[in-house]
Coordinates of C-alpha atoms and ligand atoms in Angstrom, one line a residue:
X1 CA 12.8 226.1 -30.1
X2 CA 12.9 222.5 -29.6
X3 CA 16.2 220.6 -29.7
X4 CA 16.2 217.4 -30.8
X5 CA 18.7 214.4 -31.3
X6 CA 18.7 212.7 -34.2
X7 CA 21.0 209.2 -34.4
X8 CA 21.7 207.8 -37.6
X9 CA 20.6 211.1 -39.4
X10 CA 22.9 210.7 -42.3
X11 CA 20.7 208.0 -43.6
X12 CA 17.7 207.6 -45.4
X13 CA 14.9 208.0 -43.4
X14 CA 17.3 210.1 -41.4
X15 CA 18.1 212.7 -44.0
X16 CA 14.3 213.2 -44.9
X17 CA 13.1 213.7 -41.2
X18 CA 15.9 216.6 -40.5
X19 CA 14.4 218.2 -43.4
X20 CA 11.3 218.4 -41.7
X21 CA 12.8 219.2 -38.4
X22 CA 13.9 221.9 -40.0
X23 CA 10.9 223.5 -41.6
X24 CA 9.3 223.1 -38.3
X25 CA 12.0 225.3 -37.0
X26 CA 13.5 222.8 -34.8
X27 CA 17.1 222.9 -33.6
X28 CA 18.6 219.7 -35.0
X29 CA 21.8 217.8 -33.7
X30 CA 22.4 214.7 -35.8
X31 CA 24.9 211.7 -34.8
X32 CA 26.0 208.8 -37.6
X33 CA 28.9 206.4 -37.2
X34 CA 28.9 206.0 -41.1
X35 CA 28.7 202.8 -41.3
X36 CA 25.9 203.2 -44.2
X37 CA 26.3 206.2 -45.3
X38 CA 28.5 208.6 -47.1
X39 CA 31.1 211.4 -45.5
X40 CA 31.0 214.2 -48.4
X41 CA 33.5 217.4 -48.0
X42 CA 34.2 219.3 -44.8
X43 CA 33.7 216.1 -42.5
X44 CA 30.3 216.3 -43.0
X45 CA 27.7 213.2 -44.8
X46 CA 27.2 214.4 -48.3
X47 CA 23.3 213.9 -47.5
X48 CA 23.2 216.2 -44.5
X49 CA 25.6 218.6 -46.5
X50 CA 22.5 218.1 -49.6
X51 CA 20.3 218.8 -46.5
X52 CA 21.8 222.0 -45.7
X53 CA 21.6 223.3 -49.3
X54 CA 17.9 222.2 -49.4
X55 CA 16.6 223.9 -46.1
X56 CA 18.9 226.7 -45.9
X57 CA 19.3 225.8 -42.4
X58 CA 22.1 224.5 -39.9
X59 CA 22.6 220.6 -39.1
X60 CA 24.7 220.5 -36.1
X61 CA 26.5 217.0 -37.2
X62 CA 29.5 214.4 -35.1
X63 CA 30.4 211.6 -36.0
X64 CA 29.7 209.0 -33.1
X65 CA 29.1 205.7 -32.8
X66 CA 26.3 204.3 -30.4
X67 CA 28.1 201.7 -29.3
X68 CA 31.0 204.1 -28.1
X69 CA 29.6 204.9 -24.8
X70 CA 32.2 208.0 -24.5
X71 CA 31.1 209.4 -27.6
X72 CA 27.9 209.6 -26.5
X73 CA 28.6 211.6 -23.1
X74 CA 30.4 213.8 -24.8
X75 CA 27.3 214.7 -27.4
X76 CA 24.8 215.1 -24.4
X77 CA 27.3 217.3 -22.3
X78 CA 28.4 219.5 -25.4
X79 CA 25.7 219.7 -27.2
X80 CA 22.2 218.8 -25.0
X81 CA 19.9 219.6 -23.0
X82 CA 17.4 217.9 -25.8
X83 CA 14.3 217.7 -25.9
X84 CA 13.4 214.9 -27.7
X85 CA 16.0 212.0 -29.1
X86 CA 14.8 210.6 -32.7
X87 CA 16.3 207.4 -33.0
X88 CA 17.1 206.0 -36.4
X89 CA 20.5 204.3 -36.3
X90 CA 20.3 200.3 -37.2
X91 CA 21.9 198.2 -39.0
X92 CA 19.1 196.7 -41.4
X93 CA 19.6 194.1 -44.4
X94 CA 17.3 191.6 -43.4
X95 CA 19.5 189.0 -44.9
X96 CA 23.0 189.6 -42.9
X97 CA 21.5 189.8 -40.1
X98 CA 20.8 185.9 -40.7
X99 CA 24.0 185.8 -41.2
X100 CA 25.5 187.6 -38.5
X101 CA 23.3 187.7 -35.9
X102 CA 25.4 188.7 -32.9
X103 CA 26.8 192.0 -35.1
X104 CA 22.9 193.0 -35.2
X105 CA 21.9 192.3 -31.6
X106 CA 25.0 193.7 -31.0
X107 CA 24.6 197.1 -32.5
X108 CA 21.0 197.7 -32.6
X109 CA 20.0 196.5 -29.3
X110 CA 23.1 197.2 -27.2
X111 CA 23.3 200.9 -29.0
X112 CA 19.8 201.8 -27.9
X113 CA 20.8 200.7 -24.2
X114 CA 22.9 202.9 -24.3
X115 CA 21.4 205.7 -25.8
X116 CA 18.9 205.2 -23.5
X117 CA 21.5 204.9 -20.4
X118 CA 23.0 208.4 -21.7
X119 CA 19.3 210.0 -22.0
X120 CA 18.9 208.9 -18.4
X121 CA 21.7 210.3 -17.1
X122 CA 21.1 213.8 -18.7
X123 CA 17.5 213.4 -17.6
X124 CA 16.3 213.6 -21.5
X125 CA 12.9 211.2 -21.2
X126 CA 11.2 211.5 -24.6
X127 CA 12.1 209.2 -27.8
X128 CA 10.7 208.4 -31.0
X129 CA 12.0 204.8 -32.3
X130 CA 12.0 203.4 -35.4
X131 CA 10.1 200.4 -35.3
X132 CA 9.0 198.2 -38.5
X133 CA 5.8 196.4 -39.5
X134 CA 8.6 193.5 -39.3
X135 CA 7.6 193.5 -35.4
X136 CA 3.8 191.8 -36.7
X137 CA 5.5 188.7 -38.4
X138 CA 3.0 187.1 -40.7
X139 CA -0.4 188.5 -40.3
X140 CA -3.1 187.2 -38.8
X141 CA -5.4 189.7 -39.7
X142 CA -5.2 193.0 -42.6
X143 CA -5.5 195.9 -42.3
X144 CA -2.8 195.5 -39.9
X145 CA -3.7 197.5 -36.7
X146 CA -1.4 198.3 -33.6
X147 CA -3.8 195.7 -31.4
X148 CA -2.1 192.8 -33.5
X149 CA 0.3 190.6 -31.5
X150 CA 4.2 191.4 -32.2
X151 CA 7.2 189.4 -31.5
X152 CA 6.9 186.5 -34.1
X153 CA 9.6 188.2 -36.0
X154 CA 11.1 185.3 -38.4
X155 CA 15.0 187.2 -38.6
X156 CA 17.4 189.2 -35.7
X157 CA 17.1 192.0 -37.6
X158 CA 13.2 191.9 -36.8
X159 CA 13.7 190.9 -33.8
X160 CA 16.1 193.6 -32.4
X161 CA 13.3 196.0 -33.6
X162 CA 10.7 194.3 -31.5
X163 CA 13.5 193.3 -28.2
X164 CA 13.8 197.4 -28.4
X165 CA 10.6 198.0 -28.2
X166 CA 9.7 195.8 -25.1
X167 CA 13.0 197.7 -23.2
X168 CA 11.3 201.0 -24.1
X169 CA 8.5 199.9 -22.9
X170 CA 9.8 198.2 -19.0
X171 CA 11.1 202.0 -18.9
X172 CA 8.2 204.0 -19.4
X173 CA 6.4 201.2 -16.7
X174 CA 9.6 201.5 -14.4
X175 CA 9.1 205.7 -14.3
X176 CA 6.3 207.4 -15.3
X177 CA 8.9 210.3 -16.4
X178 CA 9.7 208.5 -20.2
X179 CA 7.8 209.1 -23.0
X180 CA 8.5 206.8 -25.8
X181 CA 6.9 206.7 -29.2
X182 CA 7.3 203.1 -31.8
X183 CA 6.6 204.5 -35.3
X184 CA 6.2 201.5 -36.6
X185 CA 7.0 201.8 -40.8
X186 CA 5.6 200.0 -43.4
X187 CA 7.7 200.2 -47.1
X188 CA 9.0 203.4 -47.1
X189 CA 10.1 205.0 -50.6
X190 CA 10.8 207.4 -53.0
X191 CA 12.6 210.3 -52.0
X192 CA 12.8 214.4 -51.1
X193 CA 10.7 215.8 -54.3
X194 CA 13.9 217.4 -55.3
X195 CA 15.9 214.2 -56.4
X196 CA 18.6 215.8 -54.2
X197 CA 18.4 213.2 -51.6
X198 CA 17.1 209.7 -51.5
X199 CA 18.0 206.4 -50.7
X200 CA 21.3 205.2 -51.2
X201 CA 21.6 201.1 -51.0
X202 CA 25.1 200.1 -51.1
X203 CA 25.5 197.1 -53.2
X204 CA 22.9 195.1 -55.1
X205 CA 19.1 196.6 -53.1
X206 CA 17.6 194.1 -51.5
X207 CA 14.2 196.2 -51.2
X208 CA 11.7 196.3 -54.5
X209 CA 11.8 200.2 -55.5
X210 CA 15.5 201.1 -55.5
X211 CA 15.9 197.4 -57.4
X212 CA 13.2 199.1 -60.0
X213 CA 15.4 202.2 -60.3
X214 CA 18.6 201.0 -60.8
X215 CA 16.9 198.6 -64.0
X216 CA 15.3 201.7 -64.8
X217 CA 18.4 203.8 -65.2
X218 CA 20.2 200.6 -66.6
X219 CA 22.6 199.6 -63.7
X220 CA 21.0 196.1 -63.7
X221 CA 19.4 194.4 -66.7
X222 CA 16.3 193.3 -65.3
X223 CA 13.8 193.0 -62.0
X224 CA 14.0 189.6 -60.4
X225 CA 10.0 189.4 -59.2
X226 CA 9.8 186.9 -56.2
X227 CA 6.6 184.4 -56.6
X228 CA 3.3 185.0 -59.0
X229 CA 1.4 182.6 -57.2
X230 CA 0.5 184.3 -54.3
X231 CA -3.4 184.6 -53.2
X232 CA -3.2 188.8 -54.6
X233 CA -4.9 190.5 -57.2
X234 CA -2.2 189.3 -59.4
X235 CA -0.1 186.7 -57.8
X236 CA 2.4 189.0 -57.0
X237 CA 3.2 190.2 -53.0
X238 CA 1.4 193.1 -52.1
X239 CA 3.0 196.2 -49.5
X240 CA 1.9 199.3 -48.0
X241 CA 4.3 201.4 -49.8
X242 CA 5.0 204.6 -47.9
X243 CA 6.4 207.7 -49.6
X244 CA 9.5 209.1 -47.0
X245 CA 8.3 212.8 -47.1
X246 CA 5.2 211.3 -45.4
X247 CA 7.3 209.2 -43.0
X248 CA 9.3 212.1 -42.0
X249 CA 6.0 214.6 -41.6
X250 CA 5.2 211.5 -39.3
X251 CA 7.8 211.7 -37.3
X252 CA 7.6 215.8 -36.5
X253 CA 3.7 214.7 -35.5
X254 CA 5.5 211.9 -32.9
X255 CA 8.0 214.9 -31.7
X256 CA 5.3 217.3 -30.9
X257 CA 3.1 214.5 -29.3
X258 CA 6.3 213.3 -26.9
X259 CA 6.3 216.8 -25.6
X260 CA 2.7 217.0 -25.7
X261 CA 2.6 217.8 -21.4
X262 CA -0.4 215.4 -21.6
X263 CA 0.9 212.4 -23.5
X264 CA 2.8 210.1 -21.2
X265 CA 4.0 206.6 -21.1
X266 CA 5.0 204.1 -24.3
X267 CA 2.3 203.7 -27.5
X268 CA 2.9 202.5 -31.0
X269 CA 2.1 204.1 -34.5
X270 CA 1.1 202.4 -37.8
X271 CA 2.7 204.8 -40.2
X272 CA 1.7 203.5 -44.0
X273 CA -0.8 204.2 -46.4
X274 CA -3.6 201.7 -45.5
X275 CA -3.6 201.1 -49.4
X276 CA -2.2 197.5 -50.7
X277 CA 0.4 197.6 -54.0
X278 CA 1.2 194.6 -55.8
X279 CA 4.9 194.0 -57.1
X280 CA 3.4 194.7 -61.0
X281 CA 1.4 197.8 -60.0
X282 CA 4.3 199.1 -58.6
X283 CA 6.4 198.3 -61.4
X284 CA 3.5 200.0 -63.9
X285 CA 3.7 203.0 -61.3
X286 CA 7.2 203.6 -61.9
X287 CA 7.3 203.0 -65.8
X288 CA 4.5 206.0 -66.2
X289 CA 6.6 208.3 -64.0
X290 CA 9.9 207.4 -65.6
X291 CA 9.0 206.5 -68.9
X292 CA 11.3 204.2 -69.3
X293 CA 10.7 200.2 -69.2
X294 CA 11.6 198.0 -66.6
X295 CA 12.1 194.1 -67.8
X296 CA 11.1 192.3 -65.1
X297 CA 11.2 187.9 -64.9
X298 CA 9.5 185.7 -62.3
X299 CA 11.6 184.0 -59.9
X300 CA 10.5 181.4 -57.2
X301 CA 9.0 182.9 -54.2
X302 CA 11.4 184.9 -51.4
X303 CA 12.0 182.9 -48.5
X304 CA 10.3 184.7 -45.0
X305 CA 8.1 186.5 -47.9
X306 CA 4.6 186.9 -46.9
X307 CA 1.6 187.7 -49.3
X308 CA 0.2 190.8 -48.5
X309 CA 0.9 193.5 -45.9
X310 CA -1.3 196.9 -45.3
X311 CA -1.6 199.0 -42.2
X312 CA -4.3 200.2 -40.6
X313 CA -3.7 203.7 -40.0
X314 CA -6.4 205.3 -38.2
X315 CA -4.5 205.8 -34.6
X316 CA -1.7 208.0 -36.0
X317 CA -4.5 209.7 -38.0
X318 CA -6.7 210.1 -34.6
X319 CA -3.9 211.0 -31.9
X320 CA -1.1 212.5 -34.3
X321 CA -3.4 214.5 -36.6
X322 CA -1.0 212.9 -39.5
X323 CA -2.1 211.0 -42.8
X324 CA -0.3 209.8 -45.8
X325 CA -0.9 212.2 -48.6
X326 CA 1.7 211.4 -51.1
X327 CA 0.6 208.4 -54.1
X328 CA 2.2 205.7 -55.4
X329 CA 3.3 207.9 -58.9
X330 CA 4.3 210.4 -56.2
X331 CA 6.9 207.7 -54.8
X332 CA 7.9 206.6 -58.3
X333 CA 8.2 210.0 -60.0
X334 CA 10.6 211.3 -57.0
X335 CA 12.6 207.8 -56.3
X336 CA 13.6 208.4 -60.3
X337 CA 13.9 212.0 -59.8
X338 CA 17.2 210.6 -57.3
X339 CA 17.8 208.2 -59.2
X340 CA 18.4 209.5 -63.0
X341 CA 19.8 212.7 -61.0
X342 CA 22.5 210.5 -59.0
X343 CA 22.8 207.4 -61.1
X344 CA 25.8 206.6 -58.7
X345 CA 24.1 207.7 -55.4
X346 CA 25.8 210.3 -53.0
X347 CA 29.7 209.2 -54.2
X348 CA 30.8 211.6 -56.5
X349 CA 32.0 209.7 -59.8
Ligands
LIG401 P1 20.0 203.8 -43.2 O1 20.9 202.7 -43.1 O2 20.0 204.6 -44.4 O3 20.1 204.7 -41.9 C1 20.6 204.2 -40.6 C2 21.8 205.1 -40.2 O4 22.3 204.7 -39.0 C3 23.0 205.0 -41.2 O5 23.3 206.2 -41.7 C4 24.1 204.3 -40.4 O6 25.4 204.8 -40.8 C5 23.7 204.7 -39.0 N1 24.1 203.7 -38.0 C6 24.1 202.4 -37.9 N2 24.6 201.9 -36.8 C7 25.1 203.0 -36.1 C8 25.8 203.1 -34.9 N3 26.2 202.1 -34.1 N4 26.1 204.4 -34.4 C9 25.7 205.5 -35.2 N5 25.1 205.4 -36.4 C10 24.8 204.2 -36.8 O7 18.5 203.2 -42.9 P2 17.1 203.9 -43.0 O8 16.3 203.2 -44.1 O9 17.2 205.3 -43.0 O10 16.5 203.3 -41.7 C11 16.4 204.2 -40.5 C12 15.8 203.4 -39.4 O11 14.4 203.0 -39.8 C13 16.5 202.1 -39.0 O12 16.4 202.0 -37.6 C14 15.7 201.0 -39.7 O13 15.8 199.8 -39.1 C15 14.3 201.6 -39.6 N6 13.4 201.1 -40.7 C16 13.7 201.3 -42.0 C17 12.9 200.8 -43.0 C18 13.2 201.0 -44.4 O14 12.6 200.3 -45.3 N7 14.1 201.9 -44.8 C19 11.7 200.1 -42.6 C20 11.4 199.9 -41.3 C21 12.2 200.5 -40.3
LIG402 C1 11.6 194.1 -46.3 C2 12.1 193.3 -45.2 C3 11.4 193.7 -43.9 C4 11.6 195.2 -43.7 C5 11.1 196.0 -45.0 C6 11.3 197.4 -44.8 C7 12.8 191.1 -46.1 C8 12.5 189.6 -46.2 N1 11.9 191.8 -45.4 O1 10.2 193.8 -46.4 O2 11.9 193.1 -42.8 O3 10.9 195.7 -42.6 O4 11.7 195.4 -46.1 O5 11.0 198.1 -46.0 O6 13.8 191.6 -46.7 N2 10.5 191.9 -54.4 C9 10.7 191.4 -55.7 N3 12.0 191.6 -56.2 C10 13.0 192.2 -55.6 C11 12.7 192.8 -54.3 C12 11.5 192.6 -53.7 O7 9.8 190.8 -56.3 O8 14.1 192.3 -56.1 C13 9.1 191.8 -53.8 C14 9.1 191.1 -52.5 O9 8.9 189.7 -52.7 C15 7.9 191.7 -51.8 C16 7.9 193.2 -52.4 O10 8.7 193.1 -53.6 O11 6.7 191.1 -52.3 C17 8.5 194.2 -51.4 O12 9.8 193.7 -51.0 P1 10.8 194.6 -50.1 O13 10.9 195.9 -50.7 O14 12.0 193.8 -50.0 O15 10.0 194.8 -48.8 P2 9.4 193.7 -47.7 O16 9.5 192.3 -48.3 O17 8.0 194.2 -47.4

């Protein structure tokens, strides 16, 4: 079976893949420094530990940091040969990395280098990267497609996404050995269908649906909504809101391409649901699937907002045989699943 590294697998989107990794039968080894996520008992995250209890399965897990070049030997020579790294681990609030820049560039760009310098050395070519729709900046055109120019990124966080991208991409020219597969997310939410996982913001979300589901469970009073004078359907911004079961069927698809013997060199992948929500659908969304009531207030626009994002999806539908299948009530109904289930995320009250 295939054996894959995953970094930063103890997080969200992290958690949610291994899952998958799993039901695909894949042999999974997953590194996380911690630094956004929770250590449960037995020195192992609580959401890989949820993981285990979920699949049945094995999640070979050490705690490393990127940055810590050592660290990262020792994983490839104790626990490699891979066959494919996954590569999730960032540091990525939008907002500090305004802040502080050089922490981001720092661990996001100088921790893939090195990943990539240890994959090198242990002659493992074939990643999948976590990209963003962050990598478009504002766009000049929607549906969003993969042809659309990248790099006007407006923050460092956006712009170690896209800087990692371009280094991927000088290695695949520079030896025709790498394989290397952007997966380029739109809004990814909601969680596992068994509210035993999900996503687990540490102080007050900065993203729309865990904001929603802590006012829905009553941690906050009420939903801040940025700007009802855009040009949408309601003057509200409108994303491409991606359910993370999805996401993580997405990335098994980008696996099995990257070791496809035919696919070679770098490419990018749209992964959304082609399908634009407004802030006030969404919020409608999750008051059906929760049944509670979410106060919301209009605030002045969000600065960096744009009005309306939405991928085009059709190249990860053509070459990766994947789709979006999950709904918007799907995304709502499992986010409060998580939510009302773990009203205080993975720490243990
Ligand atoms: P997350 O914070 O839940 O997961 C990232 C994990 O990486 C965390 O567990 C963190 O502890 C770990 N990490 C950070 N720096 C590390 C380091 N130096 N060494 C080892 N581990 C480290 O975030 P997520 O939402 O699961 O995002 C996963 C990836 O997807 C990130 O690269 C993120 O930038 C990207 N992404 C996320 C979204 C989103 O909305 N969630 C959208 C687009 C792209
Ligand atoms: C944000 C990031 C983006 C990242 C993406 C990943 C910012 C500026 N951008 O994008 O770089 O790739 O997450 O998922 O942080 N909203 C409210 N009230 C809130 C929160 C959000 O009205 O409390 C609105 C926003 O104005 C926006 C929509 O909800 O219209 C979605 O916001 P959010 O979930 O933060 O995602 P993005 O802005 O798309």
């Amino acid at each position: 079976m295939p054996r894959i590294l995953v970094t930063g697998g103890a997080g969200y989107v992290g958690s949610h893949t291994v899952i998958e990794l799993i039901n695909y039968k894949f042999e999974v080894v997953a590194v996380d420094n911690m630094v956004n996520a929770i250590m449960g008992g037995k020195g192992k995250p609580e959401s890989l530990a949820r993981v285990e209890k979920l699949t049945g399965g094995v999640v070979d897990f050490e705690q490393v940091d990127i940055l810590n070049e050592n660290e990262l030997e020792q994983v490839f020579a104790n626990k490699g040969p891979f066959d494919c790294v996954i590569h999730f681990a960032a540091l990525k609030a939008v907002g500090e990395s305004c802040k502080l820049p050089l922490r981001y560039y720092r661990n996001n760009v100088i921790g893939s280098i090195n990943l990539l310098e240890a994959m090198s050395r242990h002659n493992c070519k074939n990643i999948v990267f976590s990209s963003s729709a962050t990598v478009y900046g504002p766009p000049q055109y929607l549906p969003i497609d993969e042809k659309h120019p990248i790099g006007s990124c407006t923050n460092p966080y956006g712009k170690t996404k896209f800087m990692i991208e371009e280094i991927m991409h000088d290695m695949c020219l520079a030896d025709p050995e790498w394989k290397a597969i952007m997966l380029r997310y739109f809004n990814p939410v909601g969680s596992h269908p068994s509210g035993e996982i999900g996503e687990d913001p540490c102080g007050i979300p900065n993203n729309l649906m865990p904001y929603i589901s802590q006012v829905a469970v009553g941690k906050r009073p009420c939903l801040q909504v940025y700007g009802n004078d855009y040009e949408t359907k309601d003057g509200t911004g409108v994303r491409d809101y991606i359910h993370v079961m999805d996401l993580a069927e997405g990335h098994v698809a980008a696996v099995r391409k990257s070791l496809d013997k035919d696919f070679q060199g770098w490419t990018a992948y749209n992964l959304g649901t082609g399908q634009g929500n407004s802030v006030l659908e969404v919020v409608s969304a999750y008051e059906k699937a929760s049944e509670k009531n979410v106060p919301y207030e209009f605030m002045p626009r969000r600065g960096g907002d744009i009005a309306s994002s939405f991928a085009d999806c059709s190249r990860a539908e053509k070459e990766l045989n994947w789709k979006a299948k999950k709904s918007i009530h799907d995304m709502c109904a499992d986010a409060w699943r998580w939510q009302s289930n773990n009203p205080n995320g993975f720490q243990i009250p």
